[in-house]
Every structure is written in C-alpha cells, then in structure tokens.
C-alpha cells in the first residue's frame, strides 16, 4: 500500500468584498484570518482489483458542495487522470461558515429574505471561482500522485468531549462526540499522516466575523504540523454534527441552557476560540495515534468503493402537533413559491443547488451515498468502513447508522456533507415536536428519514 498527503490553496485572489457563506451577514468579506485549502489523501492499493486500485479523498474548506459542483469536479478529474474512477473519489466540505459563497444563496447581504432571494436568483454568480477551484484540484491530484510513499495504516476511535461540544437543541444531553483517526506510518514505523474525523459545527467564529477562515478544522491541521515539526500531514473530515455546536461563550450550565437556548445561538466566539479548539483536537488526535501498537498497523489493504444513487421526494410528514402550522406554512411557501422559481431557472443554472428531477407532478432531489470498505491483511473478517451522507446529520441518526454499519461502530467513520448537500438530516420526531431546522435552505423535511432508510437498506444487503 502507498499513501500521499497534500494541499493547495483556494483563497480567492481578490477576496475583499466577496459574499461569505454560512450566516446571514450584513456585510461581505472584509479580510482574512487564515487561508482556505483543498486537502487530499491518495491511497494506492496494489492488492485491489480494477478501478479500486486508487482511492482519493478530498476535503474543502467550504460551507458545502452541491452535487452539480461535485459532478463537474469529477468530470474534470477523470478526464485528466484516467487511473482514478469516479466511484473512488470522495468530496467533503468541512462546513466552515467563514468561506466564500459558491451557490449564490448568500450573494446579497442581510437576513433570511436575502437568503431566499439568493436561492431563487443567485444563479451563476460564482462560476469563475468554481472553475478556478477545479484547476486547483487538478494540480493537487498531480502533487498527491508524486507524494505517494509505501505505508501501513491503523485506526482508533474514542469519546472525546471535555466540554468542547454542545447539542444546541438538547443542551442537557451532553454529546458523546467521537474522535476517530486513521494513522499512516512508513515501514520503519515513522508516523507521516493522519485522517481525522470529529463531530462539531465549524462555527467557533460568530456571525459578526467577516474574515475568511477555515475555522477550527484548519487549526487542527496547522497544530498537528506544528506539534510534529512539520513531519506529519493531516486531513480533516467532519462527522455527524448537524445539531452539535462548539462551546465558545455560552458556558456549560447545561440545565440552564435547556431552559434558555438563546446563549447557544448567539455565541460570540473569536479567533482565540478557533485556535483553542483546533489545538485540543490536534493534541488528542496525535495522542490517539501514538497509542496504537505497531503490530496493529497493516500494509496489505484491499479497497472497494460503492456509490448508491438516492431519489428523495419533496413531501411533508403526516402528523399534528404544536409545530404543525409553522411547518406547513414553510413547506407551502417552498412548494408554491420557491421551487417554481428554482425550476424555471434550472436549465439556466450551471451549478444548481439541488439536482432536481420531475416525475409527473412529483419533485425529487437526486443525491448519493458512498460506502468504502477496507479489507485488512489476509483476514477476510477484518474490515474498516468509511461512509457518507449528503448533508448535515443529526447526532441521533449518526449514532444509529454507525452502530448498524457492517464493520461496527468502532471500525467505521461517518463523513457528513460529502458529495452533495441537500438538507439538514434530522429525525422525524425532531421535526414534529420541535420544528424543522433551516427549512428554507434544506430541500425538504423528510430528507433525514429517507437517507437513513436507504443507508440501512444498503447495510442489510451488503456482502
């Protein structure tokens, strides 16, 4: 087996004045705290057959990557590099809220109405930047191929939440956030690379920040490099964190926050909070790697990647609760106002937010789920899984999927915001009892239900 790590900058040359994604800010970008990157790892498995010889994992310091942009990047990659297959490329957006807007949703500064305007009319506003990023990705892959070195890998996971992360909808339920790593060593047992997977919204910087930043995932990478004298390269992928926020200024009075959640939603985190959280995760990730015995590393790895296309209907749940009227009103506005405008402009949009398909009177979002299986050594039963969801996954669904994954929770990593973004992915009872979350930006309220069902069906039939 061989592996290589690298990165390339995607900070726009003229970033002052560009729209920033994530919050409804009153102003555009006014500066830069740190650069944003695409980071990658390329794995070559001599034991794998056919198209599975190479696996490419890419992590972008961006809010999200709609499937239209992912498809464009994939087309360009396989056109230039015929040794990699589309099914063996994973695209991830870390979900930093301090990066440039890609989709046009945040093109106009202001509040919710500005976002609605952006969703409907912000088409093709950032195409030049998207095309430029694709050029950077192609350069990165060339660097990754040259950086390949003989390697062996091991993995480990642990619960890690020393008052770092809070569930913003259920503050008194302290999250058992998992820190997972895949560790890469040379054959002489020298650590040279880490894949890091943690569960937390990259929102240490508040909505009052108007400067570009990769947020804490970028600091994790920087701190690992700093702590290892630049000898260890790393890449960060976010786990299920749709309802998990960093604790910056809200405090840890969880019972009090259960009664009044406002301090969670109005935290005033600064760059010092960003650096602090990044350092804590980086330090623990390195300690976790160093705790793995040398005999746990394997150099014989077989890779098999599967992609399942999902068709998610635009529909509402059948129920009645105190949230019914508000949920129904929002759903009706989307159905009869937002979607008709989006559909009327769909063919003119080079990179639409959703890949929409009409079947008669019904509307569907086409998205996908990716499942990557690592078979370790000569033991057919020793396996490790990486699988994805196309949105921001709530903690409960994430835990359920990990528990039921073919290799089991301790041998599986779940990556959210991968290969697409169609919605916040929440359980139906959260929607019915508490209300939907970011209902304007999400495709529909039942995306979490359908995606969980499809993934569990895949697990059931996986052999």
mmCIF file of N, CA and C in Angstrom, residues 58-118:
data_model
loop_
_atom_site.group_PDB
_atom_site.id
_atom_site.type_symbol
_atom_site.label_atom_id
_atom_site.label_comp_id
_atom_site.label_asym_id
_atom_site.label_seq_id
_atom_site.Cartn_x
_atom_site.Cartn_y
_atom_site.Cartn_z
ATOM 1 N N UNK A 58 -10.941 14.032 -0.733
ATOM 2 C CA UNK A 58 -10.688 15.470 -0.794
ATOM 3 C C UNK A 58 -11.552 16.201 0.228
ATOM 4 N N UNK A 59 -10.948 17.131 0.956
ATOM 5 C CA UNK A 59 -11.664 17.919 1.954
ATOM 6 C C UNK A 59 -11.470 19.403 1.645
ATOM 7 N N UNK A 60 -12.582 20.112 1.453
ATOM 8 C CA UNK A 60 -12.571 21.516 1.056
ATOM 9 C C UNK A 60 -12.963 22.400 2.232
ATOM 10 N N UNK A 61 -12.236 23.480 2.433
ATOM 11 C CA UNK A 61 -12.605 24.471 3.451
ATOM 12 C C UNK A 61 -13.705 25.371 2.897
ATOM 13 N N UNK A 62 -14.887 24.793 2.743
ATOM 14 C CA UNK A 62 -16.041 25.490 2.189
ATOM 15 C C UNK A 62 -17.290 25.093 2.971
ATOM 16 N N UNK A 63 -18.362 25.877 2.823
ATOM 17 C CA UNK A 63 -19.605 25.578 3.534
ATOM 18 C C UNK A 63 -20.227 24.285 3.039
ATOM 19 N N UNK A 64 -20.348 24.150 1.716
ATOM 20 C CA UNK A 64 -20.951 22.950 1.145
ATOM 21 C C UNK A 64 -20.597 22.838 -0.326
ATOM 22 N N UNK A 65 -20.775 21.614 -0.845
ATOM 23 C CA UNK A 65 -20.510 21.312 -2.247
ATOM 24 C C UNK A 65 -21.735 20.624 -2.835
ATOM 25 N N UNK A 66 -22.591 21.341 -3.552
ATOM 26 C CA UNK A 66 -23.733 20.690 -4.198
ATOM 27 C C UNK A 66 -23.272 19.643 -5.208
ATOM 28 N N UNK A 67 -24.148 18.716 -5.500
ATOM 29 C CA UNK A 67 -23.797 17.625 -6.410
ATOM 30 C C UNK A 67 -23.399 18.135 -7.793
ATOM 31 N N UNK A 68 -23.990 19.242 -8.228
ATOM 32 C CA UNK A 68 -23.644 19.787 -9.540
ATOM 33 C C UNK A 68 -22.170 20.173 -9.610
ATOM 34 N N UNK A 69 -21.651 20.751 -8.537
ATOM 35 C CA UNK A 69 -20.236 21.126 -8.498
ATOM 36 C C UNK A 69 -19.367 19.888 -8.374
ATOM 37 N N UNK A 70 -19.779 18.942 -7.531
ATOM 38 C CA UNK A 70 -19.045 17.684 -7.382
ATOM 39 C C UNK A 70 -18.953 16.953 -8.717
ATOM 40 N N UNK A 71 -20.048 16.897 -9.455
ATOM 41 C CA UNK A 71 -20.048 16.218 -10.759
ATOM 42 C C UNK A 71 -19.097 16.907 -11.728
ATOM 43 N N UNK A 72 -19.083 18.233 -11.700
ATOM 44 C CA UNK A 72 -18.175 18.988 -12.566
ATOM 45 C C UNK A 72 -16.723 18.691 -12.209
ATOM 46 N N UNK A 73 -16.401 18.714 -10.923
ATOM 47 C CA UNK A 73 -15.041 18.387 -10.495
ATOM 48 C C UNK A 73 -14.669 16.957 -10.899
ATOM 49 N N UNK A 74 -15.587 16.017 -10.683
ATOM 50 C CA UNK A 74 -15.327 14.613 -11.031
ATOM 51 C C UNK A 74 -15.046 14.457 -12.522
ATOM 52 N N UNK A 75 -15.856 15.108 -13.352
ATOM 53 C CA UNK A 75 -15.663 15.024 -14.802
ATOM 54 C C UNK A 75 -14.269 15.499 -15.194
ATOM 55 N N UNK A 76 -13.846 16.594 -14.603
ATOM 56 C CA UNK A 76 -12.531 17.143 -14.939
ATOM 57 C C UNK A 76 -11.406 16.223 -14.463
ATOM 58 N N UNK A 77 -11.599 15.615 -13.288
ATOM 59 C CA UNK A 77 -10.563 14.730 -12.747
ATOM 60 C C UNK A 77 -10.378 13.501 -13.615
ATOM 61 N N UNK A 78 -11.474 12.806 -13.924
ATOM 62 C CA UNK A 78 -11.334 11.551 -14.675
ATOM 63 C C UNK A 78 -10.975 11.803 -16.134
ATOM 64 N N UNK A 79 -11.230 13.018 -16.618
ATOM 65 C CA UNK A 79 -10.806 13.369 -17.975
ATOM 66 C C UNK A 79 -9.286 13.490 -18.048
ATOM 67 N N UNK A 80 -8.681 14.030 -16.986
ATOM 68 C CA UNK A 80 -7.225 14.224 -16.982
ATOM 69 C C UNK A 80 -6.474 13.028 -16.421
ATOM 70 N N UNK A 81 -7.050 12.367 -15.423
ATOM 71 C CA UNK A 81 -6.362 11.259 -14.755
ATOM 72 C C UNK A 81 -7.181 9.985 -14.948
ATOM 73 N N UNK A 82 -6.821 9.195 -15.947
ATOM 74 C CA UNK A 82 -7.620 8.007 -16.270
ATOM 75 C C UNK A 82 -7.353 6.841 -15.334
ATOM 76 N N UNK A 83 -6.443 7.008 -14.387
ATOM 77 C CA UNK A 83 -6.133 5.931 -13.451
ATOM 78 C C UNK A 83 -7.057 5.948 -12.225
ATOM 79 N N UNK A 84 -7.902 6.970 -12.097
ATOM 80 C CA UNK A 84 -8.834 7.033 -10.970
ATOM 81 C C UNK A 84 -10.264 6.958 -11.490
ATOM 82 N N UNK A 85 -11.134 6.253 -10.785
ATOM 83 C CA UNK A 85 -12.532 6.138 -11.211
ATOM 84 C C UNK A 85 -13.407 7.076 -10.385
ATOM 85 N N UNK A 86 -14.528 7.464 -10.951
ATOM 86 C CA UNK A 86 -15.464 8.370 -10.291
ATOM 87 C C UNK A 86 -15.928 7.807 -8.948
ATOM 88 N N UNK A 87 -16.162 6.493 -8.894
ATOM 89 C CA UNK A 87 -16.674 5.863 -7.675
ATOM 90 C C UNK A 87 -15.659 5.894 -6.536
ATOM 91 N N UNK A 88 -14.403 6.150 -6.857
ATOM 92 C CA UNK A 88 -13.350 6.114 -5.846
ATOM 93 C C UNK A 88 -12.854 7.501 -5.456
ATOM 94 N N UNK A 89 -13.691 8.499 -5.684
ATOM 95 C CA UNK A 89 -13.376 9.866 -5.264
ATOM 96 C C UNK A 89 -14.439 10.323 -4.269
ATOM 97 N N UNK A 90 -13.995 10.830 -3.137
ATOM 98 C CA UNK A 90 -14.902 11.356 -2.115
ATOM 99 C C UNK A 90 -14.637 12.853 -1.954
ATOM 100 N N UNK A 91 -15.699 13.648 -2.039
ATOM 101 C CA UNK A 91 -15.617 15.096 -1.869
ATOM 102 C C UNK A 91 -16.313 15.481 -0.563
ATOM 103 N N UNK A 92 -15.645 16.300 0.224
ATOM 104 C CA UNK A 92 -16.201 16.714 1.517
ATOM 105 C C UNK A 92 -16.009 18.209 1.708
ATOM 106 N N UNK A 93 -17.023 18.874 2.230
ATOM 107 C CA UNK A 93 -16.909 20.271 2.654
ATOM 108 C C UNK A 93 -16.926 20.304 4.175
ATOM 109 N N UNK A 94 -15.916 20.920 4.769
ATOM 110 C CA UNK A 94 -15.825 20.933 6.232
ATOM 111 C C UNK A 94 -16.984 21.689 6.873
ATOM 112 N N UNK A 95 -17.598 22.596 6.122
ATOM 113 C CA UNK A 95 -18.751 23.394 6.568
ATOM 114 C C UNK A 95 -18.337 24.619 7.373
ATOM 115 N N UNK A 96 -17.121 25.112 7.151
ATOM 116 C CA UNK A 96 -16.764 26.391 7.760
ATOM 117 C C UNK A 96 -17.752 27.462 7.321
ATOM 118 N N UNK A 97 -18.137 28.314 8.265
ATOM 119 C CA UNK A 97 -19.066 29.407 7.972
ATOM 120 C C UNK A 97 -18.316 30.706 7.655
ATOM 121 N N UNK A 98 -17.036 30.578 7.325
ATOM 122 C CA UNK A 98 -16.214 31.759 7.044
ATOM 123 C C UNK A 98 -15.458 31.610 5.731
ATOM 124 N N UNK A 99 -16.128 31.045 4.745
ATOM 125 C CA UNK A 99 -15.543 30.837 3.424
ATOM 126 C C UNK A 99 -16.440 31.473 2.364
ATOM 127 N N UNK A 100 -15.962 31.601 1.131
ATOM 128 C CA UNK A 100 -16.770 32.234 0.080
ATOM 129 C C UNK A 100 -18.030 31.440 -0.250
ATOM 130 N N UNK A 101 -19.045 32.162 -0.658
ATOM 131 C CA UNK A 101 -20.289 31.560 -1.138
ATOM 132 C C UNK A 101 -20.052 30.953 -2.516
ATOM 133 N N UNK A 102 -20.554 29.741 -2.743
ATOM 134 C CA UNK A 102 -20.471 29.104 -4.059
ATOM 135 C C UNK A 102 -21.807 29.098 -4.781
ATOM 136 N N UNK A 103 -22.891 28.930 -4.048
ATOM 137 C CA UNK A 103 -24.192 28.631 -4.655
ATOM 138 C C UNK A 103 -25.027 29.863 -4.988
ATOM 139 N N UNK A 104 -24.628 31.026 -4.507
ATOM 140 C CA UNK A 104 -25.422 32.234 -4.712
ATOM 141 C C UNK A 104 -26.434 32.501 -3.621
ATOM 142 N N UNK A 105 -26.578 31.569 -2.687
ATOM 143 C CA UNK A 105 -27.543 31.746 -1.590
ATOM 144 C C UNK A 105 -27.244 32.987 -0.756
ATOM 145 N N UNK A 106 -25.957 33.300 -0.610
ATOM 146 C CA UNK A 106 -25.542 34.392 0.272
ATOM 147 C C UNK A 106 -25.013 35.587 -0.525
ATOM 148 N N UNK A 107 -25.430 35.669 -1.784
ATOM 149 C CA UNK A 107 -24.900 36.731 -2.650
ATOM 150 C C UNK A 107 -25.292 38.114 -2.159
ATOM 151 N N UNK A 108 -26.516 38.223 -1.615
ATOM 152 C CA UNK A 108 -26.981 39.512 -1.111
ATOM 153 C C UNK A 108 -26.901 39.526 0.411
ATOM 154 N N UNK A 109 -26.204 40.501 0.998
ATOM 155 C CA UNK A 109 -26.121 40.589 2.462
ATOM 156 C C UNK A 109 -27.495 40.835 3.074
ATOM 157 N N UNK A 110 -27.629 40.462 4.338
ATOM 158 C CA UNK A 110 -28.891 40.703 5.038
ATOM 159 C C UNK A 110 -29.377 39.477 5.764
ATOM 160 N N UNK A 111 -30.676 39.395 5.977
ATOM 161 C CA UNK A 111 -31.267 38.316 6.757
ATOM 162 C C UNK A 111 -31.851 37.212 5.908
ATOM 163 N N UNK A 112 -32.881 36.556 6.461
ATOM 164 C CA UNK A 112 -33.487 35.391 5.817
ATOM 165 C C UNK A 112 -34.031 35.711 4.431
ATOM 166 N N UNK A 113 -34.637 36.878 4.269
ATOM 167 C CA UNK A 113 -35.205 37.235 2.967
ATOM 168 C C UNK A 113 -34.118 37.350 1.903
ATOM 169 N N UNK A 114 -32.932 37.793 2.309
ATOM 170 C CA UNK A 114 -31.816 37.870 1.360
ATOM 171 C C UNK A 114 -31.373 36.478 0.931
ATOM 172 N N UNK A 115 -31.400 35.520 1.871
ATOM 173 C CA UNK A 115 -31.055 34.140 1.531
ATOM 174 C C UNK A 115 -32.089 33.562 0.570
ATOM 175 N N UNK A 116 -33.369 33.827 0.838
ATOM 176 C CA UNK A 116 -34.430 33.371 -0.072
ATOM 177 C C UNK A 116 -34.201 33.943 -1.469
ATOM 178 N N UNK A 117 -33.875 35.215 -1.538
ATOM 179 C CA UNK A 117 -33.584 35.858 -2.823
ATOM 180 C C UNK A 117 -32.396 35.186 -3.505
ATOM 181 N N UNK A 118 -31.367 34.853 -2.718
ATOM 182 C CA UNK A 118 -30.195 34.193 -3.277
ATOM 183 C C UNK A 118 -30.501 32.811 -3.816
#
